[in-house]
Tab-separated table of C-alpha atoms in Angstrom:
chain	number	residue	atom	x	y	z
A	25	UNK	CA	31.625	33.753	-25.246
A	26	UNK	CA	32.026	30.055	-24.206
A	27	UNK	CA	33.490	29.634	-27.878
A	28	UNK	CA	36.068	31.776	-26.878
A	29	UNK	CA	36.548	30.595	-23.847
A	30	UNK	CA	37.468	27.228	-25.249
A	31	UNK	CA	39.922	28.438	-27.559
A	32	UNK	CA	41.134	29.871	-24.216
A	33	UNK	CA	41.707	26.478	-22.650
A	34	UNK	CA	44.082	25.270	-25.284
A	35	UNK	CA	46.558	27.500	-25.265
A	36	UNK	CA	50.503	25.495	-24.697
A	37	UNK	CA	53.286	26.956	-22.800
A	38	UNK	CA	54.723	26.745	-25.960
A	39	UNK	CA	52.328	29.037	-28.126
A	40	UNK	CA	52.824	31.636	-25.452
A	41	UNK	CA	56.415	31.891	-26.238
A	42	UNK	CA	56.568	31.620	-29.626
A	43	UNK	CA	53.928	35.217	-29.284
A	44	UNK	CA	56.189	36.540	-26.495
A	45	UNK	CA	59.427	36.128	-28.303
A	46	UNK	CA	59.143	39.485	-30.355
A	47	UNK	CA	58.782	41.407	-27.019
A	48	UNK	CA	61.362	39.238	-24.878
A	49	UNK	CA	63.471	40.492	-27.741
A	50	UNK	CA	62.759	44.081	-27.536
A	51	UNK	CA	64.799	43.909	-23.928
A	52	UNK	CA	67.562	41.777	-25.641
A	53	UNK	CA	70.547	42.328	-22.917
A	54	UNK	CA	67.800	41.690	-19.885
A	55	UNK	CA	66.826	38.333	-21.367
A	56	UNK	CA	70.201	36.666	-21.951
A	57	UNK	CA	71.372	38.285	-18.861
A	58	UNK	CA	68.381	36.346	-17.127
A	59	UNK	CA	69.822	32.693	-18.926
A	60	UNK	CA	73.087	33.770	-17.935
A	61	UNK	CA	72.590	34.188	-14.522
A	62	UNK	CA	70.249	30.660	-14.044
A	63	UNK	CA	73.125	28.849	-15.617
A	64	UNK	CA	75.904	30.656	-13.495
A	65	UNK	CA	73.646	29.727	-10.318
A	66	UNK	CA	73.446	25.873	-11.460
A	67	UNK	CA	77.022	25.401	-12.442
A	68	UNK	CA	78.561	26.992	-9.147
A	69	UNK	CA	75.518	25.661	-6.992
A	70	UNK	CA	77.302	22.033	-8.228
A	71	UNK	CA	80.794	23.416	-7.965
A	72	UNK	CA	79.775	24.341	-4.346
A	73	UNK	CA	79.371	20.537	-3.524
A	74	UNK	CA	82.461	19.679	-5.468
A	75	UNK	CA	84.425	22.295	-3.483
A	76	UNK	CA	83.409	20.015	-0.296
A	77	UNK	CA	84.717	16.935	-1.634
A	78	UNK	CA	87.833	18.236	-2.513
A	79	UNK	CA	88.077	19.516	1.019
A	80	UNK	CA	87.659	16.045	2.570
A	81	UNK	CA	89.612	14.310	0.171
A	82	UNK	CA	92.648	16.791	0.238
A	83	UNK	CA	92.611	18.442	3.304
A	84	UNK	CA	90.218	16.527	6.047
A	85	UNK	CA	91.339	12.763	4.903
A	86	UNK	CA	95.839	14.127	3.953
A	87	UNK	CA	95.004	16.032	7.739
A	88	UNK	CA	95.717	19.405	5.506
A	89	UNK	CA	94.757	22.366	7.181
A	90	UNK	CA	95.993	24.967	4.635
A	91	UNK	CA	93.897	23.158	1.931
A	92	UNK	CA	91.121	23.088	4.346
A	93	UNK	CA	91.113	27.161	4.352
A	94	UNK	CA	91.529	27.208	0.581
A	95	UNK	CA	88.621	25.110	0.418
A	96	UNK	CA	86.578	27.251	2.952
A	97	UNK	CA	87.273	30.421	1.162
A	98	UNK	CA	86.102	28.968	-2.230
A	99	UNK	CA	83.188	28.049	-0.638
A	100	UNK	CA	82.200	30.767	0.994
A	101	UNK	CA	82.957	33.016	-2.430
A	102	UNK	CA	80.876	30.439	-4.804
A	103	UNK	CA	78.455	30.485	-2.577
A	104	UNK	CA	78.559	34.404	-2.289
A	105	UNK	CA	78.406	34.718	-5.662
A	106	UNK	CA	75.442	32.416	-6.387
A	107	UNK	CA	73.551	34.295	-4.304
A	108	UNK	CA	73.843	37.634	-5.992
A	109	UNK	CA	73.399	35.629	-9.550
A	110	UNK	CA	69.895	34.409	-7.742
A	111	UNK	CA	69.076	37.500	-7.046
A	112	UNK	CA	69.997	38.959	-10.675
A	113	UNK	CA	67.984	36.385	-12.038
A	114	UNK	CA	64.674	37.163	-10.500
A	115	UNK	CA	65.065	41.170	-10.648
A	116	UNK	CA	66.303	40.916	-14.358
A	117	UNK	CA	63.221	38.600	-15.350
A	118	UNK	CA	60.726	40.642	-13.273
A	119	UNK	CA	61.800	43.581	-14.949
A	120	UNK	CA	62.108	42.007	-18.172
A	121	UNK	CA	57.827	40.498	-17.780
A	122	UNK	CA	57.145	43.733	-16.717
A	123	UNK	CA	58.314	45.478	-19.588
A	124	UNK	CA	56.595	43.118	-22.201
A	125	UNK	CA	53.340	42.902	-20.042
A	126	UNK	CA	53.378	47.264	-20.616
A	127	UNK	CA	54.117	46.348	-24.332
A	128	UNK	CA	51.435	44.113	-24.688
A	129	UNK	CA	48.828	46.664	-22.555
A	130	UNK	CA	49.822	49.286	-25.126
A	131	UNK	CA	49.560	46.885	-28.130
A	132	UNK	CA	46.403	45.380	-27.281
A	133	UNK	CA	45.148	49.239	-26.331
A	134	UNK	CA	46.002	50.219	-29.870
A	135	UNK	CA	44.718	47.186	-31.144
A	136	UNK	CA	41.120	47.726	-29.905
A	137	UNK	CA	41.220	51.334	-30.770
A	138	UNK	CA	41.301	50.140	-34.438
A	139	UNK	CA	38.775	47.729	-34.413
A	140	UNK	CA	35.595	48.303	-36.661
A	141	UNK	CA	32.434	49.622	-34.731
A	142	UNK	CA	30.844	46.044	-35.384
A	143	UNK	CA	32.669	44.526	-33.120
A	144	UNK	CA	31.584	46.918	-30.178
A	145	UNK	CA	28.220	46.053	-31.115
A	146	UNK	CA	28.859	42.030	-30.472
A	147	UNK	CA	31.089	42.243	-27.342
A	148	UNK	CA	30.375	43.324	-24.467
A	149	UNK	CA	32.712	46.345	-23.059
A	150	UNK	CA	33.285	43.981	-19.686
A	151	UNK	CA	34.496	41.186	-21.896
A	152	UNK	CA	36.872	43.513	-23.236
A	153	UNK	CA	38.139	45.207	-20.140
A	154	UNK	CA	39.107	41.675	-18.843
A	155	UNK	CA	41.115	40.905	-21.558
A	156	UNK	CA	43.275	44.099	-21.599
A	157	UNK	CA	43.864	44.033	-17.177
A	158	UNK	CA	42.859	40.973	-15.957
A	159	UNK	CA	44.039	38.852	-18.302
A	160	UNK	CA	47.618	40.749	-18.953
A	161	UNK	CA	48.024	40.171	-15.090
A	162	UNK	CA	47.075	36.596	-15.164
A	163	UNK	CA	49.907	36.163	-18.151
A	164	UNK	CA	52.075	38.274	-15.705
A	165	UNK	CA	51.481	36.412	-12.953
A	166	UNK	CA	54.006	33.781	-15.055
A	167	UNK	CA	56.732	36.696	-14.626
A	168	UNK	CA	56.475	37.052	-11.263
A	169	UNK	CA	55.807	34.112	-10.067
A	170	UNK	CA	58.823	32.851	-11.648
A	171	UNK	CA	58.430	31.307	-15.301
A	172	UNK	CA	62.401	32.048	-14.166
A	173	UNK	CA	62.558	29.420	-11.429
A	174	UNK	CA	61.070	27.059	-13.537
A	175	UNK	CA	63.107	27.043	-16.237
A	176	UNK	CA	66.209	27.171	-14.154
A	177	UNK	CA	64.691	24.606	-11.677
A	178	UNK	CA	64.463	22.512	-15.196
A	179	UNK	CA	68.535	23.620	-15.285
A	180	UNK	CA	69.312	22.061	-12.150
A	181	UNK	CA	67.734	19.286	-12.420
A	182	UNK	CA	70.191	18.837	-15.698
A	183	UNK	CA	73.144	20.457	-13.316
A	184	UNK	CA	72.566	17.750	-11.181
A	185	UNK	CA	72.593	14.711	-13.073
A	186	UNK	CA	75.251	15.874	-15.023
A	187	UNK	CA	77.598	16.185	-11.750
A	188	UNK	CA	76.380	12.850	-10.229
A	189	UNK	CA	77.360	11.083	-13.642
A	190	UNK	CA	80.823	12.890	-13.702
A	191	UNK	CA	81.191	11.066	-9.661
A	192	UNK	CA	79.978	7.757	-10.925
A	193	UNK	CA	77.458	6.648	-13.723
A	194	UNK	CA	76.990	3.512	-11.891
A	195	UNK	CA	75.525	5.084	-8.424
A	196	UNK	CA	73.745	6.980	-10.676
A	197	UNK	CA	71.689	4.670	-12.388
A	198	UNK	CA	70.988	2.985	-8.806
A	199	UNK	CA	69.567	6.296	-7.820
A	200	UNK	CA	67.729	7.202	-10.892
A	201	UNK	CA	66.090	4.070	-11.275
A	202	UNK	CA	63.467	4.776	-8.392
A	203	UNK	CA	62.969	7.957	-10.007
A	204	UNK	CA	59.960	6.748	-12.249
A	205	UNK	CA	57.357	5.443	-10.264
A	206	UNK	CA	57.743	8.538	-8.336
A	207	UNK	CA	57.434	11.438	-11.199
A	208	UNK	CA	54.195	8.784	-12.200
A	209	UNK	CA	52.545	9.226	-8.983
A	210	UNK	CA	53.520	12.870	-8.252
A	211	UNK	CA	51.813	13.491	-12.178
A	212	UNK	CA	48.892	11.269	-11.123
A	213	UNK	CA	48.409	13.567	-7.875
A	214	UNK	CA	48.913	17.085	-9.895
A	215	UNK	CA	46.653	15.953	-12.561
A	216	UNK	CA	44.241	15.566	-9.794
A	217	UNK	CA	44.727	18.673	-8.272
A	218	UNK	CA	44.332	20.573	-11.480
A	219	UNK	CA	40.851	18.613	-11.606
A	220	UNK	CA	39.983	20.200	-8.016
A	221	UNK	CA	41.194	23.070	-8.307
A	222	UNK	CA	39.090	23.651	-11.920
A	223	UNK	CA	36.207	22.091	-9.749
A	224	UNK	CA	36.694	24.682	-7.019
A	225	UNK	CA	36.889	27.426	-9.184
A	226	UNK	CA	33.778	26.398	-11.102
A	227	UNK	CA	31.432	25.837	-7.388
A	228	UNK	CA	32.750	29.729	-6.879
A	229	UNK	CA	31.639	30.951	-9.715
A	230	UNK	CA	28.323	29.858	-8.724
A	231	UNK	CA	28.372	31.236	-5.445
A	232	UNK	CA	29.310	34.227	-6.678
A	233	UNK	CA	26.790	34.200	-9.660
A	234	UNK	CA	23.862	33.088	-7.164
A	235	UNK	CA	24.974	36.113	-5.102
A	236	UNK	CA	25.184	38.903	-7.122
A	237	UNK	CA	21.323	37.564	-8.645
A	238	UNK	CA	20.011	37.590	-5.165
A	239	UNK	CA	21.341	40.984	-4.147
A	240	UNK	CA	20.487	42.338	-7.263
A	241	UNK	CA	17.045	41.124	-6.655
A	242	UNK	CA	16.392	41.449	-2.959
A	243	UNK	CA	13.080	43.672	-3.031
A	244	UNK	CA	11.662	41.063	-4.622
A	245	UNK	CA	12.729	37.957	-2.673
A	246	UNK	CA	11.505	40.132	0.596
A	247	UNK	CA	8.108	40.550	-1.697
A	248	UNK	CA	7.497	36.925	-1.836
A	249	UNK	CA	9.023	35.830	1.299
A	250	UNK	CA	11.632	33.890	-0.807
A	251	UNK	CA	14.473	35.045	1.521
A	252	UNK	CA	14.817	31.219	3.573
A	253	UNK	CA	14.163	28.871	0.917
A	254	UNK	CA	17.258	30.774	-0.923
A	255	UNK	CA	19.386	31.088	2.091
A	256	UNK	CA	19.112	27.179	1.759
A	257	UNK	CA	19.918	26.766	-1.796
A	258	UNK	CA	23.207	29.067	-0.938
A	259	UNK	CA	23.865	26.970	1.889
A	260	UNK	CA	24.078	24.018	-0.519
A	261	UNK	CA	25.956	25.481	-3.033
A	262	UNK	CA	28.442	27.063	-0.172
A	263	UNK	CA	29.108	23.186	1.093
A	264	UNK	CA	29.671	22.073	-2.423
A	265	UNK	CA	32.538	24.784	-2.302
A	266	UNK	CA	33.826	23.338	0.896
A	267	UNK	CA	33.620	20.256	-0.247
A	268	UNK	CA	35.668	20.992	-3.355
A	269	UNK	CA	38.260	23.046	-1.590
A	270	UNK	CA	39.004	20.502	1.155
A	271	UNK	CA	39.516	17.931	-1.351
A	272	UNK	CA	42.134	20.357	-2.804
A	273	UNK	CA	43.673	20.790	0.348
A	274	UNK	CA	43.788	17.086	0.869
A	275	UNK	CA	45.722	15.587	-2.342
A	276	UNK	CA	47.900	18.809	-1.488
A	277	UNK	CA	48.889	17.474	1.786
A	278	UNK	CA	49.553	14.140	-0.078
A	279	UNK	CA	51.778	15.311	-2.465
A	280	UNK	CA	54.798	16.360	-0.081
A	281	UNK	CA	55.001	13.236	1.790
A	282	UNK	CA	55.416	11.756	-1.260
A	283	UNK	CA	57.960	13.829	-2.526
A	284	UNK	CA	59.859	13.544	0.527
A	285	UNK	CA	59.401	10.011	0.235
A	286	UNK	CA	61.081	9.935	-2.626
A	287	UNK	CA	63.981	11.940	-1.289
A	288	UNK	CA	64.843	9.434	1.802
A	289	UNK	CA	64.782	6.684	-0.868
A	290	UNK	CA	67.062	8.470	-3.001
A	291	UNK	CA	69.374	8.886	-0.530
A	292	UNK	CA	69.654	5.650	0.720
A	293	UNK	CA	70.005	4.093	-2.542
A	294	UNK	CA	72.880	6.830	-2.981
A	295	UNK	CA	74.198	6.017	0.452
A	296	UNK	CA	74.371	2.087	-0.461
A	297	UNK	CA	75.776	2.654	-4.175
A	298	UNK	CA	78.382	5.341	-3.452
A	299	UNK	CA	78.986	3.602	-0.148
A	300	UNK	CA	79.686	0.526	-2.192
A	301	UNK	CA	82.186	2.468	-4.408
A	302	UNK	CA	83.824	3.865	-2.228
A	303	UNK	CA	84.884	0.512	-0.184
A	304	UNK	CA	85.849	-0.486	-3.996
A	305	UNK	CA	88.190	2.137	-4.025
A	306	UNK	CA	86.700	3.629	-7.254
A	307	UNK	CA	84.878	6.872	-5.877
A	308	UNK	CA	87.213	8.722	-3.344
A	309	UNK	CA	85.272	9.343	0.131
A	310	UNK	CA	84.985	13.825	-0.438
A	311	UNK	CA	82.820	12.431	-4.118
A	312	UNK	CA	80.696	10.037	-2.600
A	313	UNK	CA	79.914	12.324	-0.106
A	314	UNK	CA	79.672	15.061	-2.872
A	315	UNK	CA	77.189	12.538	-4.765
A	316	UNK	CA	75.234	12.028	-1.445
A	317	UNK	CA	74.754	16.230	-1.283
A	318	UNK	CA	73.939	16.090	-5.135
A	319	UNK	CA	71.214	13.512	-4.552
A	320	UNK	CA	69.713	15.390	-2.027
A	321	UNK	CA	69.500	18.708	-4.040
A	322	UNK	CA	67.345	17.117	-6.358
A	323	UNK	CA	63.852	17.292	-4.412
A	324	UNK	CA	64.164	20.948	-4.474
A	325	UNK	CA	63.653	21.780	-8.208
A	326	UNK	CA	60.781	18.656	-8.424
A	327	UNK	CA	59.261	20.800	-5.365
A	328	UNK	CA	59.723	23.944	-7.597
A	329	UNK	CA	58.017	22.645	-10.638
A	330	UNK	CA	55.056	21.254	-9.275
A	331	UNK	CA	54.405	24.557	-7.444
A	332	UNK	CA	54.666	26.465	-10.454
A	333	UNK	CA	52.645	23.989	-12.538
A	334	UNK	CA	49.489	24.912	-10.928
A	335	UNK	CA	50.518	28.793	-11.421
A	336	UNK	CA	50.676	28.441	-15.290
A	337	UNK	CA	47.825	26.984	-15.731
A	338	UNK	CA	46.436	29.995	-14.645
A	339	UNK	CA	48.669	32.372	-16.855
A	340	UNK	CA	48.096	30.380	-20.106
A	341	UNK	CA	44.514	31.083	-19.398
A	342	UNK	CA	45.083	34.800	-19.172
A	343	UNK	CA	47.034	34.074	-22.308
């Protein structure tokens, strides 16, 4: 069992795809309609911004209230639209997970049904069970809890860059190069919520284990007047827990601060560079306001990714 278990804990993200790509392409027109619809969301989500330079460049700045509307409608369509693209792109890739997650149910159904009566004899049937519904939900878990808005948090992040270098590669270097010691100390701080939250889950196990033992065996704890000198022992084992969860809770609370840091510094040194541009006369006022907005879309998908980090470490589990 622990053997297995092991194996378990190894699994990459990238393993997992390169056994789910058969059945992602079983539902062909639902996958690349997924990746469509994450890359229209970036690409007008940047046009969006653009759209508001333009409007103080052309129309706020040239006191041009016709291009001021033209902007405004633009706007309001992009921004329309990338909200119904968002929307595709969950409900397609929901869809899409659960139709691999009932391929892999029947597969792994069909799969046991053929195995040789030895194996029945080594396994345990609860072993088994777990692996064909809890474990297909923890891989599914990945689905819903958006493997999508991962990946297209990872596109954004791209999106982003890739507008703010169009504005000005120069402001963008000053901005980027805070960037490091911040993704080092936001890994630092997952890494050690991973390590709690394995803890955590490992002190409920026992509980639960020590539980289950002393219900199970109740007559005879009443027998030999056992009953307090366990109700201590579960005390101790139900602080540990506490312990381990409010440590959890703790580096949590620690890690948005710190993104947010990270964002007001951003900005500033956008502020300063763009700012500094702009007095140059070689960024036009609508793009260095356009960079500012840019700048400060980029916490988002960091925010994004760490939450779903912790989820998939779950799911490649089940996996």
């Amino acid at each position: 069992g622990m053997a297995e278990d092991n194996v378990r804990a190894k699994t990459t993200m990238r393993e997992v795809f390169v056994r789910l790509w058969p059945h992602f392409m079983r539902q062909k027109w639902m996958f690349f309609g997924t990746l469509t619809a994450v890359f229209a969301v970036a690409i007008a989500s940047r046009a969006t911004i653009w759209i508001f330079g333009v409007a103080i460049d052309e129309g706020v700045l040239k006191k041009d209230i016709d291009m001021i509307l033209i902007a405004v409608i633009a706007y309001f369509i992009l921004d329309v639209g990338t909200m119904i693209m968002e929307f595709l792109h969950s409900y397609l890739f929901a869809k899409l997970g659960n139709r691999v997650l009932y391929d892999i149910r029947s597969d792994l159904v069909k799969h046991v049904q053929s195995l040789p009566i030895s194996y029945f004899d080594k396994h345990p049937s609860g072993r088994i069970v777990t692996r064909i519904t809890n474990d297909v939900v923890a891989m599914g878990e990945m689905f819903t809890q958006g493997l999508i808005s991962l990946f297209a948090a990872v596109v954004t992040m791209i999106a982003i860059l890739g507008a703010m270098l169009l504005i000005s590669w120069k402001a963008t270097i000053a901005t980027m190069l805070i960037a490091p010691p911040l993704v080092w100390g936001i890994v630092v701080l997952s890494n050690k919520i991973l390590a709690a939250l394995r803890d955590t889950k490992g002190k409920l196990a026992a509980i639960n284990a020590y539980v289950a033992e002393n219900i199970g065996g109740m007559r005879i704890l009443q027998l030999y007047g056992r009953v307090a000198k366990n109700s201590e022992r579960f005390r101790t084992l139900s602080g540990d827990y506490r312990d381990a969860q409010l440590r959890t809770v703790r580096l949590y609370a620690m890690l948005w601060p710190l993104t947010s840091f990270f964002n007001a510094a951003s900005v500033a040194v956008a502020l300063y560079a763009s700012g500094k541009l702009t007095l140059d006369g070689s960024v036009t006022t609508g793009l260095m306001i356009a960079f500012i907005l840019n700048v400060r879309d980029f916490i988002h998908p960091i925010h994004v990714i760490l939450e779903k980090y912790n989820i998939f470490q779950n799911s490649l589990t089940g996996a």
